[in-house]
PDB file of C-alpha atoms in Angstrom:
ATOM      1  CA  MET A  25      28.749  11.073  45.245  1.00 56.00           C
ATOM      2  CA  GLY A  26      26.509   8.310  46.828  1.00 75.00           C
ATOM      3  CA  LYS A  27      25.158   5.020  46.175  1.00 93.00           C
ATOM      4  CA  THR A  28      23.369   4.444  43.033  1.00 95.00           C
ATOM      5  CA  ALA A  29      19.875   5.751  43.084  1.00 96.00           C
ATOM      6  CA  LEU A  30      18.749   5.109  39.279  1.00 96.00           C
ATOM      7  CA  GLU A  31      20.561   2.805  36.922  1.00 96.00           C
ATOM      8  CA  ILE A  32      19.245   2.095  33.136  1.00 94.00           C
ATOM      9  CA  ARG A  33      20.713  -0.808  31.128  1.00 95.00           C
ATOM     10  CA  ASP A  34      20.207  -1.226  27.288  1.00 94.00           C
ATOM     11  CA  LEU A  35      16.550   0.441  27.459  1.00 93.00           C
ATOM     12  CA  HIS A  36      14.640   0.336  24.305  1.00 92.00           C
ATOM     13  CA  ALA A  37      11.490   1.514  23.874  1.00 90.00           C
ATOM     14  CA  TRP A  38       8.971   2.310  21.081  1.00 88.00           C
ATOM     15  CA  HIS A  39       5.457   3.783  20.592  1.00 83.00           C
ATOM     16  CA  HIS A  40       3.186   2.554  17.813  1.00 82.00           C
ATOM     17  CA  GLN A  41       5.876   0.434  16.414  1.00 83.00           C
ATOM     18  CA  THR A  42       8.226   3.940  16.076  1.00 85.00           C
ATOM     19  CA  PRO A  43      11.508   3.651  18.117  1.00 88.00           C
ATOM     20  CA  ILE A  44      11.668   6.103  20.971  1.00 85.00           C
ATOM     21  CA  ILE A  45      14.744   5.329  22.804  1.00 87.00           C
ATOM     22  CA  GLN A  46      17.479   2.641  21.436  1.00 89.00           C
ATOM     23  CA  ASN A  47      19.923   1.323  24.003  1.00 89.00           C
ATOM     24  CA  LEU A  48      20.041   4.034  26.770  1.00 90.00           C
ATOM     25  CA  ASN A  49      22.458   3.624  29.306  1.00 92.00           C
ATOM     26  CA  LEU A  50      22.832   5.803  32.452  1.00 91.00           C
ATOM     27  CA  CYS A  51      23.743   5.645  36.023  1.00 93.00           C
ATOM     28  CA  ALA A  52      22.438   8.415  38.543  1.00 95.00           C
ATOM     29  CA  LYS A  53      23.988   8.615  42.123  1.00 95.00           C
ATOM     30  CA  GLN A  54      22.504   9.949  45.031  1.00 96.00           C
ATOM     31  CA  GLY A  55      22.675  13.882  45.054  1.00 96.00           C
ATOM     32  CA  GLU A  56      23.566  13.887  41.204  1.00 96.00           C
ATOM     33  CA  LEU A  57      21.546  15.957  38.232  1.00 96.00           C
ATOM     34  CA  ILE A  58      21.084  13.961  35.100  1.00 95.00           C
ATOM     35  CA  ALA A  59      19.603  15.868  31.934  1.00 94.00           C
ATOM     36  CA  LEU A  60      17.884  14.119  29.214  1.00 93.00           C
ATOM     37  CA  VAL A  61      17.622  16.625  26.542  1.00 92.00           C
ATOM     38  CA  SER A  62      15.561  16.622  22.895  1.00 87.00           C
ATOM     39  CA  ASN A  63      14.262  19.257  21.381  1.00 82.00           C
ATOM     40  CA  CYS A  64      11.314  17.029  19.987  1.00 80.00           C
ATOM     41  CA  LYS A  65       8.058  17.436  22.214  1.00 80.00           C
ATOM     42  CA  GLN A  66       6.443  14.051  21.337  1.00 79.00           C
ATOM     43  CA  SER A  67       9.915  12.364  22.271  1.00 78.00           C
ATOM     44  CA  GLN A  68      10.178  13.889  25.502  1.00 84.00           C
ATOM     45  CA  LEU A  69       6.905  13.029  26.564  1.00 84.00           C
ATOM     46  CA  SER A  70       7.342   9.531  25.053  1.00 84.00           C
ATOM     47  CA  LEU A  71      10.739   9.170  27.186  1.00 85.00           C
ATOM     48  CA  LEU A  72       8.944  10.155  30.226  1.00 89.00           C
ATOM     49  CA  ASP A  73       6.176   7.516  29.637  1.00 90.00           C
ATOM     50  CA  SER A  74       9.021   4.878  29.473  1.00 90.00           C
ATOM     51  CA  LEU A  75      11.013   6.048  32.147  1.00 91.00           C
ATOM     52  CA  LEU A  76       7.868   6.129  34.602  1.00 93.00           C
ATOM     53  CA  GLY A  77       6.000   3.216  33.577  1.00 93.00           C
ATOM     54  CA  HIS A  78       3.484   4.636  31.588  1.00 93.00           C
ATOM     55  CA  ASN A  79       4.663   2.748  28.463  1.00 91.00           C
ATOM     56  CA  PRO A  80       4.861  -0.867  28.654  1.00 90.00           C
ATOM     57  CA  ASN A  81       6.594  -1.254  25.377  1.00 91.00           C
ATOM     58  CA  ARG A  82      10.198  -1.318  26.606  1.00 93.00           C
ATOM     59  CA  THR A  83      12.780  -3.451  27.109  1.00 94.00           C
ATOM     60  CA  GLY A  84      16.025  -3.586  29.133  1.00 95.00           C
ATOM     61  CA  SER A  85      16.443  -2.831  32.770  1.00 96.00           C
ATOM     62  CA  ILE A  86      15.550   0.175  34.936  1.00 96.00           C
ATOM     63  CA  ARG A  87      16.819  -0.526  38.485  1.00 96.00           C
ATOM     64  CA  ILE A  88      14.961   2.201  41.247  1.00 96.00           C
ATOM     65  CA  HIS A  89      17.465   1.865  44.146  1.00 95.00           C
ATOM     66  CA  GLN A  90      18.500  -1.326  43.274  1.00 95.00           C
ATOM     67  CA  THR A  91      15.060  -2.856  42.482  1.00 96.00           C
ATOM     68  CA  GLU A  92      13.973  -3.890  38.944  1.00 97.00           C
ATOM     69  CA  ALA A  93      11.190  -1.623  37.697  1.00 95.00           C
ATOM     70  CA  ILE A  94      11.016  -2.556  34.237  1.00 95.00           C
ATOM     71  CA  HIS A  95       8.187  -4.965  34.470  1.00 94.00           C
ATOM     72  CA  LEU A  96       6.116  -2.363  36.777  1.00 92.00           C
ATOM     73  CA  SER A  97       3.428  -0.336  36.218  1.00 90.00           C
ATOM     74  CA  ALA A  98       3.045   3.366  36.662  1.00 91.00           C
ATOM     75  CA  GLN A  99       1.331   3.031  39.927  1.00 90.00           C
ATOM     76  CA  HIS A 100       4.009   0.961  41.389  1.00 91.00           C
ATOM     77  CA  VAL A 101       7.298   3.103  40.604  1.00 93.00           C
ATOM     78  CA  PRO A 102       6.383   5.993  43.276  1.00 91.00           C
ATOM     79  CA  HIS A 103       6.402   3.213  45.892  1.00 91.00           C
ATOM     80  CA  LEU A 104      10.317   2.483  45.011  1.00 93.00           C
ATOM     81  CA  GLY A 105      11.126   6.410  45.595  1.00 93.00           C
ATOM     82  CA  MET A 106      10.818   7.788  41.923  1.00 95.00           C
ATOM     83  CA  ALA A 107       8.066  10.122  40.960  1.00 93.00           C
ATOM     84  CA  LEU A 108       7.521  12.753  38.357  1.00 92.00           C
ATOM     85  CA  SER A 109       6.847  16.513  39.724  1.00 90.00           C
ATOM     86  CA  SER A 110       3.838  18.300  37.611  1.00 83.00           C
ATOM     87  CA  LYS A 111       1.980  20.935  38.403  1.00 77.00           C
ATOM     88  CA  GLU A 112      -0.869  19.351  36.269  1.00 78.00           C
ATOM     89  CA  ASN A 113      -0.655  16.099  38.540  1.00 72.00           C
ATOM     90  CA  GLY A 114       0.166  17.599  41.753  1.00 75.00           C
ATOM     91  CA  LEU A 115      -1.967  20.566  42.416  1.00 86.00           C
ATOM     92  CA  VAL A 116      -5.422  21.499  43.722  1.00 88.00           C
ATOM     93  CA  PHE A 117      -6.100  24.881  42.016  1.00 87.00           C
ATOM     94  CA  GLY A 118      -8.976  25.890  44.390  1.00 88.00           C
ATOM     95  CA  LEU A 119      -6.828  26.025  47.185  1.00 94.00           C
ATOM     96  CA  SER A 120      -4.109  28.083  48.605  1.00 95.00           C
ATOM     97  CA  CYS A 121      -0.600  27.544  48.254  1.00 95.00           C
ATOM     98  CA  GLU A 122       0.005  26.173  51.902  1.00 95.00           C
ATOM     99  CA  GLU A 123      -3.582  24.244  51.796  1.00 95.00           C
ATOM    100  CA  ASN A 124      -1.946  22.442  48.947  1.00 93.00           C
ATOM    101  CA  LEU A 125       1.278  21.711  50.974  1.00 93.00           C
ATOM    102  CA  LEU A 126      -0.869  20.288  54.260  1.00 91.00           C
ATOM    103  CA  LEU A 127      -3.129  18.068  52.163  1.00 87.00           C
ATOM    104  CA  PRO A 128      -2.856  14.693  53.218  1.00 80.00           C
ATOM    105  CA  LEU A 129       0.004  12.835  51.441  1.00 70.00           C
ATOM    106  CA  ALA A 130      -0.584  10.833  48.444  1.00 65.00           C
ATOM    107  CA  ASP A 131      -0.947   6.775  48.693  1.00 60.00           C
ATOM    108  CA  HIS A 132       2.870   6.529  47.353  1.00 61.00           C
ATOM    109  CA  SER A 133       4.032   8.356  50.747  1.00 62.00           C
ATOM    110  CA  LEU A 134       7.222   6.734  52.033  1.00 72.00           C
ATOM    111  CA  GLY A 135       7.867   8.751  54.965  1.00 73.00           C
ATOM    112  CA  GLY A 136      10.625  10.917  55.553  1.00 80.00           C
ATOM    113  CA  GLY A 137       9.298  13.464  53.855  1.00 89.00           C
ATOM    114  CA  LEU A 138      10.336  17.422  54.176  1.00 93.00           C
ATOM    115  CA  SER A 139       8.351  19.241  57.099  1.00 94.00           C
ATOM    116  CA  LEU A 140       6.671  22.492  56.114  1.00 94.00           C
ATOM    117  CA  ALA A 141       9.336  24.564  58.184  1.00 96.00           C
ATOM    118  CA  GLU A 142      11.841  22.853  55.881  1.00 96.00           C
ATOM    119  CA  ILE A 143       9.779  23.720  52.833  1.00 96.00           C
ATOM    120  CA  TYR A 144       9.631  26.935  53.673  1.00 96.00           C
ATOM    121  CA  GLU A 145      13.264  27.053  54.255  1.00 95.00           C
ATOM    122  CA  LEU A 146      14.063  25.693  50.819  1.00 94.00           C
ATOM    123  CA  PHE A 147      11.239  27.815  49.019  1.00 94.00           C
ATOM    124  CA  PRO A 148      10.980  31.261  50.439  1.00 92.00           C
ATOM    125  CA  THR A 149       8.943  32.477  47.576  1.00 91.00           C
ATOM    126  CA  LEU A 150       6.276  29.915  48.452  1.00 94.00           C
ATOM    127  CA  LYS A 151       6.249  31.395  52.395  1.00 95.00           C
ATOM    128  CA  GLN A 152       5.738  34.743  50.634  1.00 95.00           C
ATOM    129  CA  HIS A 153       2.676  33.420  48.774  1.00 94.00           C
ATOM    130  CA  LYS A 154       1.437  30.935  51.188  1.00 95.00           C
ATOM    131  CA  ASP A 155      -2.342  32.216  51.416  1.00 96.00           C
ATOM    132  CA  ALA A 156      -2.485  33.088  47.732  1.00 94.00           C
ATOM    133  CA  PRO A 157      -4.866  30.669  45.611  1.00 93.00           C
ATOM    134  CA  CYS A 158      -2.800  28.322  43.231  1.00 89.00           C
ATOM    135  CA  THR A 159      -4.502  30.282  40.416  1.00 90.00           C
ATOM    136  CA  GLN A 160      -2.743  33.533  41.512  1.00 92.00           C
ATOM    137  CA  LEU A 161       0.715  31.915  41.091  1.00 90.00           C
ATOM    138  CA  SER A 162       3.027  31.931  38.057  1.00 87.00           C
ATOM    139  CA  PRO A 163       3.594  28.997  35.917  1.00 85.00           C
ATOM    140  CA  GLY A 164       7.328  28.899  37.867  1.00 85.00           C
ATOM    141  CA  GLU A 165       5.775  29.331  41.166  1.00 88.00           C
ATOM    142  CA  GLN A 166       3.132  26.517  40.459  1.00 89.00           C
ATOM    143  CA  GLN A 167       5.883  24.177  39.331  1.00 88.00           C
ATOM    144  CA  LEU A 168       7.873  24.902  42.378  1.00 91.00           C
ATOM    145  CA  LEU A 169       4.614  24.203  44.752  1.00 93.00           C
ATOM    146  CA  ALA A 170       4.166  21.064  42.953  1.00 91.00           C
ATOM    147  CA  LEU A 171       7.937  20.137  43.538  1.00 93.00           C
ATOM    148  CA  ALA A 172       7.713  21.069  47.164  1.00 94.00           C
ATOM    149  CA  ARG A 173       4.276  18.993  47.360  1.00 92.00           C
ATOM    150  CA  LEU A 174       6.128  16.115  45.788  1.00 91.00           C
ATOM    151  CA  LEU A 175       9.178  16.374  48.608  1.00 93.00           C
ATOM    152  CA  ARG A 176       6.554  16.248  51.295  1.00 92.00           C
ATOM    153  CA  THR A 177       6.272  12.422  50.421  1.00 90.00           C
ATOM    154  CA  GLY A 178       9.721  10.886  50.789  1.00 91.00           C
ATOM    155  CA  VAL A 179      10.199  10.506  47.341  1.00 93.00           C
ATOM    156  CA  ASP A 180      13.796  11.157  46.653  1.00 95.00           C
ATOM    157  CA  ILE A 181      14.567  10.644  43.097  1.00 96.00           C
ATOM    158  CA  ILE A 182      12.599  13.424  41.301  1.00 95.00           C
ATOM    159  CA  VAL A 183      11.633  13.617  37.444  1.00 95.00           C
ATOM    160  CA  LEU A 184      11.456  17.346  36.046  1.00 92.00           C
ATOM    161  CA  HIS A 185       9.674  17.775  32.538  1.00 88.00           C
ATOM    162  CA  ASP A 186      10.895  20.908  30.913  1.00 83.00           C
ATOM    163  CA  LEU A 187      11.792  23.080  34.220  1.00 83.00           C
ATOM    164  CA  TYR A 188      13.075  25.882  31.955  1.00 82.00           C
ATOM    165  CA  HIS A 189      10.037  26.496  30.062  1.00 81.00           C
ATOM    166  CA  ASP A 190       7.824  27.525  33.032  1.00 76.00           C
ATOM    167  CA  PHE A 191      10.333  29.644  34.611  1.00 75.00           C
ATOM    168  CA  CYS A 192      10.285  33.329  33.828  1.00 69.00           C
ATOM    169  CA  PRO A 193      13.802  35.194  34.006  1.00 71.00           C
ATOM    170  CA  ALA A 194      13.368  36.223  37.416  1.00 68.00           C
ATOM    171  CA  ILE A 195      13.068  32.702  38.960  1.00 75.00           C
ATOM    172  CA  HIS A 196      15.808  31.217  36.989  1.00 76.00           C
ATOM    173  CA  PRO A 197      18.393  32.108  39.719  1.00 81.00           C
ATOM    174  CA  LEU A 198      16.382  30.670  42.530  1.00 82.00           C
ATOM    175  CA  ALA A 199      15.589  27.624  40.489  1.00 82.00           C
ATOM    176  CA  MET A 200      19.352  27.429  40.094  1.00 85.00           C
ATOM    177  CA  THR A 201      19.948  27.532  43.950  1.00 90.00           C
ATOM    178  CA  LEU A 202      17.196  25.272  44.723  1.00 92.00           C
ATOM    179  CA  LEU A 203      18.621  22.416  42.637  1.00 92.00           C
ATOM    180  CA  GLN A 204      21.814  22.749  44.468  1.00 93.00           C
ATOM    181  CA  GLN A 205      20.331  22.387  47.604  1.00 95.00           C
ATOM    182  CA  LEU A 206      18.477  19.510  46.403  1.00 96.00           C
ATOM    183  CA  LYS A 207      21.379  17.876  45.351  1.00 95.00           C
ATOM    184  CA  GLN A 208      23.170  18.663  48.561  1.00 95.00           C
ATOM    185  CA  ARG A 209      20.220  17.102  50.505  1.00 95.00           C
ATOM    186  CA  GLY A 210      20.802  13.664  48.418  1.00 95.00           C
ATOM    187  CA  TYR A 211      18.097  14.204  46.228  1.00 96.00           C
ATOM    188  CA  THR A 212      18.478  12.586  42.626  1.00 97.00           C
ATOM    189  CA  LEU A 213      17.304  14.828  39.827  1.00 96.00           C
ATOM    190  CA  ILE A 214      16.278  13.618  36.441  1.00 95.00           C
ATOM    191  CA  LEU A 215      15.653  16.398  34.066  1.00 93.00           C
ATOM    192  CA  ASN A 216      13.795  15.911  31.049  1.00 91.00           C
ATOM    193  CA  GLU A 217      14.629  19.008  28.883  1.00 90.00           C
ATOM    194  CA  SER A 218      14.203  20.711  25.647  1.00 88.00           C
ATOM    195  CA  ASN A 219      16.444  23.739  26.410  1.00 88.00           C
ATOM    196  CA  ARG A 220      20.219  22.203  25.907  1.00 89.00           C
ATOM    197  CA  PRO A 221      22.323  25.468  27.260  1.00 89.00           C
ATOM    198  CA  PHE A 222      19.988  25.454  30.553  1.00 87.00           C
ATOM    199  CA  ALA A 223      20.489  21.695  30.875  1.00 89.00           C
ATOM    200  CA  ALA A 224      24.133  21.831  30.442  1.00 89.00           C
ATOM    201  CA  THR A 225      24.361  24.787  33.091  1.00 88.00           C
ATOM    202  CA  VAL A 226      22.979  22.397  35.748  1.00 90.00           C
ATOM    203  CA  ALA A 227      23.430  18.879  34.870  1.00 93.00           C
ATOM    204  CA  ASP A 228      26.342  16.839  36.170  1.00 94.00           C
ATOM    205  CA  LYS A 229      25.798  14.476  33.178  1.00 93.00           C
ATOM    206  CA  MET A 230      23.601  15.510  30.295  1.00 93.00           C
ATOM    207  CA  TYR A 231      22.224  12.778  27.487  1.00 92.00           C
ATOM    208  CA  TYR A 232      21.016  14.125  24.024  1.00 90.00           C
ATOM    209  CA  ILE A 233      18.605  12.278  22.283  1.00 87.00           C
ATOM    210  CA  GLN A 234      18.278  12.142  18.789  1.00 84.00           C
ATOM    211  CA  ASN A 235      16.778   9.945  16.230  1.00 80.00           C
ATOM    212  CA  ALA A 236      15.842   7.491  19.283  1.00 77.00           C
ATOM    213  CA  THR A 237      19.774   7.368  20.317  1.00 82.00           C
ATOM    214  CA  ALA A 238      20.998   8.753  23.519  1.00 80.00           C
ATOM    215  CA  GLN A 239      24.625  10.416  23.391  1.00 83.00           C
ATOM    216  CA  LEU A 240      26.758  11.289  26.326  1.00 83.00           C
ATOM    217  CA  ALA A 241      27.474  15.142  25.538  1.00 80.00           C
ATOM    218  CA  GLN A 242      29.425  17.662  27.426  1.00 68.00           C
ATOM    219  CA  VAL A 243      28.186  19.705  30.293  1.00 75.00           C
ATOM    220  CA  HIS A 244      29.639  23.434  30.429  1.00 59.00           C
ATOM    221  CA  HIS A 245      28.789  24.849  34.344  1.00 58.00           C
ATOM    222  CA  GLN A 246      30.254  28.370  33.168  1.00 48.00           C
ATOM    223  CA  THR A 247      27.927  29.009  30.625  1.00 43.00           C
ATOM    224  CA  PRO A 248      26.647  32.718  30.628  1.00 39.00           C
ATOM    225  CA  PRO A 249      23.200  33.576  31.428  1.00 40.00           C
ATOM    226  CA  ILE A 250      20.378  31.527  29.001  1.00 40.00           C
ATOM    227  CA  SER A 251      18.550  33.111  26.487  1.00 39.00           C
ATOM    228  CA  ALA A 252      15.411  31.025  25.135  1.00 35.00           C
TER     229      ALA A 252
END
């Protein structure tokens, strides 16, 4: 495992005076996948806001590549190398798959992102559909396109939200392979997930969040094929 990419210490976050997280501690190394699991949709979204700076009602420490980010707003977090992969925020649906990949990079581009050739090597399904409009892609393919788009910016700590929900069974093997390839390339992956069996299958460490408290849980990489 490489250097520490993300370190969270004694994180407390609340929303409208309701605790979301109490005393969350985790350390994600370069090339590691950490899963944050909750079966409450509102808790999941609130946790995302707390991690990415959208929720200022938080205390503790969030260090991204050794830089303290607990007091930074959401617009500054990607400049440190961490960003959310989201098809809602990352795609222009009037354009084709390849046109999305060739759009000018976002303001938070750090340099050192993947080339189009590298993207197509990692995402063969995107190469197959490179001329297809985004609207013709499945939700899972749109999620892959948003992730590929983010990889072009040079961000290396990637937050993924409810990945299992968007992927049909046909895409699951591709997704599993892709996550492993990204880890091998040194990307740190933070999976905010509601499907605990899926998270346990892919994660190096998994935290189960219930009643605002996070507990380190066991992971089982030999789990049989997952059902919804």
